[in-house]
Every structure is written in C-alpha cells, then in structure tokens.
CSV table of C-alpha atoms in Angstrom, one decimal:
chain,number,residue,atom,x,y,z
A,1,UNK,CA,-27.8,-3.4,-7.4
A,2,UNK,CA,-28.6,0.4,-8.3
A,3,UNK,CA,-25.3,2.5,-9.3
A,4,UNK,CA,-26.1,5.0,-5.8
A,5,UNK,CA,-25.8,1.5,-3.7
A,6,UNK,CA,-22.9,0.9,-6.0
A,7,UNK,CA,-21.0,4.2,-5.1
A,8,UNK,CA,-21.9,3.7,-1.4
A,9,UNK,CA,-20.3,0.6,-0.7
A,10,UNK,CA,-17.0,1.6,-3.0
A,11,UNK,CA,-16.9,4.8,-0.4
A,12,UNK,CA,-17.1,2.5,2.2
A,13,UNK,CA,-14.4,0.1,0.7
A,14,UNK,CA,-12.2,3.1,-0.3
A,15,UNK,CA,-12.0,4.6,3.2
A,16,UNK,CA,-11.4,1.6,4.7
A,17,UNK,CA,-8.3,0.6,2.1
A,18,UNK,CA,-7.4,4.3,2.9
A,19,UNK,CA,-6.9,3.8,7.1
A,20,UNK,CA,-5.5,0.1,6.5
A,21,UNK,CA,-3.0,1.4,4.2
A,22,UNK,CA,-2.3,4.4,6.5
A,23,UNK,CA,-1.7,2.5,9.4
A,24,UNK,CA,-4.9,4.2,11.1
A,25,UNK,CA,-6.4,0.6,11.2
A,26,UNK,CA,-3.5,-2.2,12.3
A,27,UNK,CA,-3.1,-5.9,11.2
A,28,UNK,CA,-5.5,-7.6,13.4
A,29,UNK,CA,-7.9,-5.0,14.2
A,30,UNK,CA,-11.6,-6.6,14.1
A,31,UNK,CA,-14.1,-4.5,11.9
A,32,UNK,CA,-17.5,-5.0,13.4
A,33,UNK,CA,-20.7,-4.7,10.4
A,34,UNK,CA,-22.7,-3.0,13.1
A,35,UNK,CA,-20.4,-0.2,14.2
A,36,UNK,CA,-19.7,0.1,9.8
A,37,UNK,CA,-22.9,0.3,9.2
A,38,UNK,CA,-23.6,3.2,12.5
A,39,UNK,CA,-20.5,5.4,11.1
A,40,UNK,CA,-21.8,5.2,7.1
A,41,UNK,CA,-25.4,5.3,8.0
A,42,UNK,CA,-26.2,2.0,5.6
A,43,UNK,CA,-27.4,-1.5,6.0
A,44,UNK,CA,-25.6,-4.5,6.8
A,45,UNK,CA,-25.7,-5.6,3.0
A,46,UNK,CA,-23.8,-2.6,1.9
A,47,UNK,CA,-21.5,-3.4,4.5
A,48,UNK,CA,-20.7,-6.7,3.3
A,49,UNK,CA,-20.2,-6.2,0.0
A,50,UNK,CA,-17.3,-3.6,1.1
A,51,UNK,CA,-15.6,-6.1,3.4
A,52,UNK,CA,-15.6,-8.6,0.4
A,53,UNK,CA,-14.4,-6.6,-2.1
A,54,UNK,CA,-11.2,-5.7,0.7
A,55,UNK,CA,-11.0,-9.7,1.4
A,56,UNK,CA,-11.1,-10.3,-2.4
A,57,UNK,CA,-7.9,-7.5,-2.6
A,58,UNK,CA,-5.9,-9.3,0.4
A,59,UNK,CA,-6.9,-6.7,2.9
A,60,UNK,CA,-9.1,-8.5,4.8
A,61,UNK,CA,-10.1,-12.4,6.4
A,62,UNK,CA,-13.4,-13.0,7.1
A,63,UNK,CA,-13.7,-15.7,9.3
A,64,UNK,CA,-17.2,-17.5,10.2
A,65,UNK,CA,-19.0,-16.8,13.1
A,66,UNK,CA,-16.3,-14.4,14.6
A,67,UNK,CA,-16.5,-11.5,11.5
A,68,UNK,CA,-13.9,-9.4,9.4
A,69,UNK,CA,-10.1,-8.6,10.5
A,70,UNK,CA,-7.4,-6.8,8.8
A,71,UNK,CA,-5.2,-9.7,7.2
A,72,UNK,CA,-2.1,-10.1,9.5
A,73,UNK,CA,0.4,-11.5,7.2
A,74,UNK,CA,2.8,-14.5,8.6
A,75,UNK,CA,6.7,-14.3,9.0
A,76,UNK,CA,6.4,-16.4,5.9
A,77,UNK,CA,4.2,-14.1,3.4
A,78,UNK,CA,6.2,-11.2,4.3
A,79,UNK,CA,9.2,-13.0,3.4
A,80,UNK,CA,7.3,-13.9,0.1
A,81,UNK,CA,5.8,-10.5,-0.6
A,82,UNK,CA,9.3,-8.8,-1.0
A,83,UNK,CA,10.6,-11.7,-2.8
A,84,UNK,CA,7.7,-11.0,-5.3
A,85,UNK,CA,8.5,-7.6,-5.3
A,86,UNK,CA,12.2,-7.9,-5.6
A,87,UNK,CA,11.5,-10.4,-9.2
A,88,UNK,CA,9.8,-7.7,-10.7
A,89,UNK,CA,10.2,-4.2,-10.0
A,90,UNK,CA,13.2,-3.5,-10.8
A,91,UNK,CA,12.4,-4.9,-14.7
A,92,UNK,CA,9.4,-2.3,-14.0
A,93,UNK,CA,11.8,0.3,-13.6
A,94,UNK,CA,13.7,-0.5,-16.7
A,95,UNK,CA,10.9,-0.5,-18.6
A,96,UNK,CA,9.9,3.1,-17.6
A,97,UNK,CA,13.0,4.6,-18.0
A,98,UNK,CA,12.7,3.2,-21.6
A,99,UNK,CA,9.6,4.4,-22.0
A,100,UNK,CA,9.3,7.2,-19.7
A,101,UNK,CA,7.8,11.2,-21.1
A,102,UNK,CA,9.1,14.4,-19.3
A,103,UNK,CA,6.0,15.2,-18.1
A,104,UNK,CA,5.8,11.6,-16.8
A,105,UNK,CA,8.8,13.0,-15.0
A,106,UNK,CA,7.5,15.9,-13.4
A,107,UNK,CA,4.5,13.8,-11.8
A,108,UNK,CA,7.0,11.5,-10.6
A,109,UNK,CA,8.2,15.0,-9.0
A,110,UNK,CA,5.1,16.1,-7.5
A,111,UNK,CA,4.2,13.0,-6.1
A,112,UNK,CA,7.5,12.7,-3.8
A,113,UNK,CA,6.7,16.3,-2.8
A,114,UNK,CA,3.7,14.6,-1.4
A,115,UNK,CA,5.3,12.2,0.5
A,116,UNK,CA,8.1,14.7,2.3
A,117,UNK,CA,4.8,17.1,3.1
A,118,UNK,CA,3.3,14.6,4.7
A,119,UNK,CA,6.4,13.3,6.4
A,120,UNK,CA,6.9,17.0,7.8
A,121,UNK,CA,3.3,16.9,9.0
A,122,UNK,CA,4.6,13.8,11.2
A,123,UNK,CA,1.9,11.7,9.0
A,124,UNK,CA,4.0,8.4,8.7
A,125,UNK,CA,1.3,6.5,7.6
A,126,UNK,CA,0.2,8.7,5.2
A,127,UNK,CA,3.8,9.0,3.6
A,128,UNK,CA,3.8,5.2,3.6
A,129,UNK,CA,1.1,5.1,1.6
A,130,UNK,CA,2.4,7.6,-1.3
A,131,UNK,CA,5.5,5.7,-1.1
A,132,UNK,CA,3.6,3.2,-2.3
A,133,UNK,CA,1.8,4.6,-4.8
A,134,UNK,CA,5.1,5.9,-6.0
A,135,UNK,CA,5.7,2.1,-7.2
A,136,UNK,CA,2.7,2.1,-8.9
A,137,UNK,CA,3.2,5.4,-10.6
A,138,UNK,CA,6.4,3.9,-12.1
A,139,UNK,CA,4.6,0.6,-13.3
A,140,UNK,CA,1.9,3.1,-14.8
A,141,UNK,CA,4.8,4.5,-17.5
A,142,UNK,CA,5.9,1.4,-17.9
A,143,UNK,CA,2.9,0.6,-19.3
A,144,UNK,CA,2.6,-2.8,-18.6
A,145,UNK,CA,-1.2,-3.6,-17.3
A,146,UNK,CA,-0.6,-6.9,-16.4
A,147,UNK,CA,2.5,-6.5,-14.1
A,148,UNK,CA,0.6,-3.6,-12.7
A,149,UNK,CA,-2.3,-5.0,-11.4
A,150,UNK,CA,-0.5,-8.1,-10.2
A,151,UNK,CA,2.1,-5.2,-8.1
A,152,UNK,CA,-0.8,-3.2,-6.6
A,153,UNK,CA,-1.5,-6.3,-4.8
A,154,UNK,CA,1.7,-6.8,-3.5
A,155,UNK,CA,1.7,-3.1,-2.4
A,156,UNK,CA,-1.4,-3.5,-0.4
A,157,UNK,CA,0.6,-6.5,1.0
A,158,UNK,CA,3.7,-4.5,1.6
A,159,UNK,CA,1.4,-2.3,3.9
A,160,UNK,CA,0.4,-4.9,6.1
A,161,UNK,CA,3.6,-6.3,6.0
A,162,UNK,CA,5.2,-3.1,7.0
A,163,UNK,CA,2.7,-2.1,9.7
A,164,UNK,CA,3.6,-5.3,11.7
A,165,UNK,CA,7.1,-5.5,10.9
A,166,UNK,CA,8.5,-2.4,10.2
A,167,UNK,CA,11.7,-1.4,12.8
A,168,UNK,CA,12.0,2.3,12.6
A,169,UNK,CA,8.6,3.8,12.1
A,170,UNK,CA,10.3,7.3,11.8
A,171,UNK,CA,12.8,6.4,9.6
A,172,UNK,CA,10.6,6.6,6.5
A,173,UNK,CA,12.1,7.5,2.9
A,174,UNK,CA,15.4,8.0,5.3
A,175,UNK,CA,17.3,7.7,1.5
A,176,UNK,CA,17.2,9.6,-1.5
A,177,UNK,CA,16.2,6.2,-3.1
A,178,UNK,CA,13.1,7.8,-5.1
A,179,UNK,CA,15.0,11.1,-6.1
A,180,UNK,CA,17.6,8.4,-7.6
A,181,UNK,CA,14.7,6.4,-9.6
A,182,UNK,CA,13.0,9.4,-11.1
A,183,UNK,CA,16.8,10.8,-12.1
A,184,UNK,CA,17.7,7.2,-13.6
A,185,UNK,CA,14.4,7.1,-15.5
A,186,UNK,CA,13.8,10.5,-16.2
A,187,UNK,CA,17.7,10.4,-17.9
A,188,UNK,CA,16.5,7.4,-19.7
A,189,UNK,CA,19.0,5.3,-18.1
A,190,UNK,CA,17.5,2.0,-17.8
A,191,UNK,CA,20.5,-0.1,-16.0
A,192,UNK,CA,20.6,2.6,-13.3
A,193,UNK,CA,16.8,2.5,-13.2
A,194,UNK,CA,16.9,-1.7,-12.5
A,195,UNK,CA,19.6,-1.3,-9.9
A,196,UNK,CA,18.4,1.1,-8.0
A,197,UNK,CA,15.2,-0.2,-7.7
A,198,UNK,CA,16.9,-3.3,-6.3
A,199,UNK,CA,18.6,-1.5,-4.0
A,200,UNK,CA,15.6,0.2,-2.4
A,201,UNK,CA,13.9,-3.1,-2.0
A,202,UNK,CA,16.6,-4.4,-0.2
A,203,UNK,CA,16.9,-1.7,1.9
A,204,UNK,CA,13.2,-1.5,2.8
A,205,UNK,CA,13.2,-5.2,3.8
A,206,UNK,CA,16.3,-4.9,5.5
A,207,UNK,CA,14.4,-2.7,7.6
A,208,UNK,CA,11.8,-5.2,8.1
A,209,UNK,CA,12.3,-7.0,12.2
A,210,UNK,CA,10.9,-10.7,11.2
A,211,UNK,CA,9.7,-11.7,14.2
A,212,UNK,CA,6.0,-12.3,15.7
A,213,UNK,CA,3.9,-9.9,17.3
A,214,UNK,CA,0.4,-8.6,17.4
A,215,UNK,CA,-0.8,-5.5,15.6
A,216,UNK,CA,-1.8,-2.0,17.6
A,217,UNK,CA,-5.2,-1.0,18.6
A,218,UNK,CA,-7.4,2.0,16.9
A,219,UNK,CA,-11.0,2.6,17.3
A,220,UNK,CA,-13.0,1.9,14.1
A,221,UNK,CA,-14.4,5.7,14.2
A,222,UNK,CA,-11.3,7.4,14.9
A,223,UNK,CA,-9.6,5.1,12.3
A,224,UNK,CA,-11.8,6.8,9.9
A,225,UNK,CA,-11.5,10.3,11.0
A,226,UNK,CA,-15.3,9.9,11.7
C-alpha cells in the first residue's frame, strides 16, 4: 500500500482514537464503514484498515455481520485494568523521579496547564485525555519502553473504562494529585513519587460506580467535529 494511502487511513485512525478517548464517541457506539468512508471522502478499504488498527489497540470489536463498536469494557476488565495499572505505575514514578531532567520538569508543567485550560473551557473529555497522557509522559522519563507501551494500552483502557463508569464527570483532577507527582519527581524524591502515584490510582478508581449500564449516544459526524 502507497505511503499517501498509508497517511490517510492513520488520519482516519487518529481522529477516531482522538473522539473515543475524548468521550465524543461512547462505549458502545456502532461506527458504520459507509458513513467513515462519506465523512473522509475514501474507500471502504481504507476504512478497514483504520478500524483494525483501533481493534488491534483495544479500542474497538469488530463483530461479523453486524460491524465495528467502541469496546465496552465489563465490570470485570475495569476491575482488571486498574489492578494493572495500580502494579505498575507507581514503580514508573519511582523510576522517573530517579531519572527525571529539569526540563523534563517543566514539560510535566506545561502539560497540566493543558489539562486545567481545557477543564476551564468545560472540555471534560478533552482534560481526560491529557490526564492521560500525563501518565505516559511520566513513563517517557522513566525511560522504560517496554512498561510504556504495555501502559498506553491500559490508558486507552482506562478511557473506556472511565466513560462508562466514571461517577462525577465534573469532578475531574478535583486533587492536586499531578502537582504532587511532578513536585515528588522533579525533587528527585522517588518514595514520595511511588506513593503518591498510588494514591491517585486509588482515588481515581474509587471514583469509578461498578455497576452495568450502556454507553451515551453521539453522531459519528459530530463526534468528529465534521
């Protein structure tokens, strides 16, 4: 497949990631190749290979002969996904407050900047989303490929997890649990950095209301800002 077909279904893939992880497209939601393929302006085949490439990262379940839906994670994976997260973060955030660079510290800043903006904008979703790629900024000074890659897919978990089960959806970053990371790690303080990364996760699933229920309903287009 040329590089131009390539980059169009990545687009596709990466806009789609974008609204799923912003909330703009709910666990559940059906994503119809035809409608895809009428916003993008591509063929069914480009289509595909983005709906793969977001069942491949969790995302997605393609089912036969009734199409693609945004995973809808059980009680059960929900439960597993923090447990996950719970094992190993918090070594994550020892590991970059022992390895951690001022300038590593004043990204760290910028980024949580980011999230309050879009918090003040009333863009929940949004600031859900930095929040998670606040975790993933911290594994990135770890430095520890492995545990990153295997944490970006718990993120994009978290996400769905969150969008079904979350209780108070305007009670994001309530705490000052990032300001306390990026103090722990940015000091260096490595004990600090593990225990308050435990904390946060606790909190954040404590948040969580465990119980069954259905996801919302958005428009594909409007999803997309389309």
């Amino acid at each position: 497949m040329t590089e131009s077909k390539m980059s169009a279904a990545d687009e596709i893939a990466k806009q789609l990631t974008e609204a799923i992880h912003e909330h703009r497209l709910q666990p559940g939601a059906k994503l119809r190749e035809d409608e895809i393929c009428d916003i993008f302006g591509v063929s069914r085949t480009l289509v595909r290979q983005a709906l793969r490439s977001l069942e491949f990262e969790g995302l997605l379940t393609i089912q036969k002969n009734r199409g693609a839906f945004v995973a809808k994670p059980s009680l059960t994976e929900a439960r597993e996904v923090f447990q996950a997260r719970s094992l190993i973060e918090p070594s994550i955030a020892r590991m970059a407050a022992e390895r951690s660079k001022p300038e590593d510290i004043q990204e760290l800043e910028k980024h949580i900047k980011r999230e309050h903006a879009a918090l003040d904008q009333g863009e929940a979703g949004l600031a859900l989303k930095l929040s998670g790629d606040f975790h993933l900024k911290i594994a990135e000074i770890a430095d520890q490929e492995t545990l990153e890659q295997f944490l970006r897919q718990l993120i994009s978990r978290s996400s769905l997890v969150i969008a079904l089960y979350w209780r108070r959806r305007n009670a994001l970053c309530e705490s000052n649990a990032h300001h306390d990371l990026i103090t722990a790690i940015g000091e260096r303080d490595a004990d600090s950095a593990e225990e308050f990364m435990k904390s946060h996760l606790l909190d954040i699933y404590s948040q969580l209301d465990l119980q069954e229920r259905d996801g919302g309903f958005t428009s594909l287009r409007d999803a997309l800002r389309q």
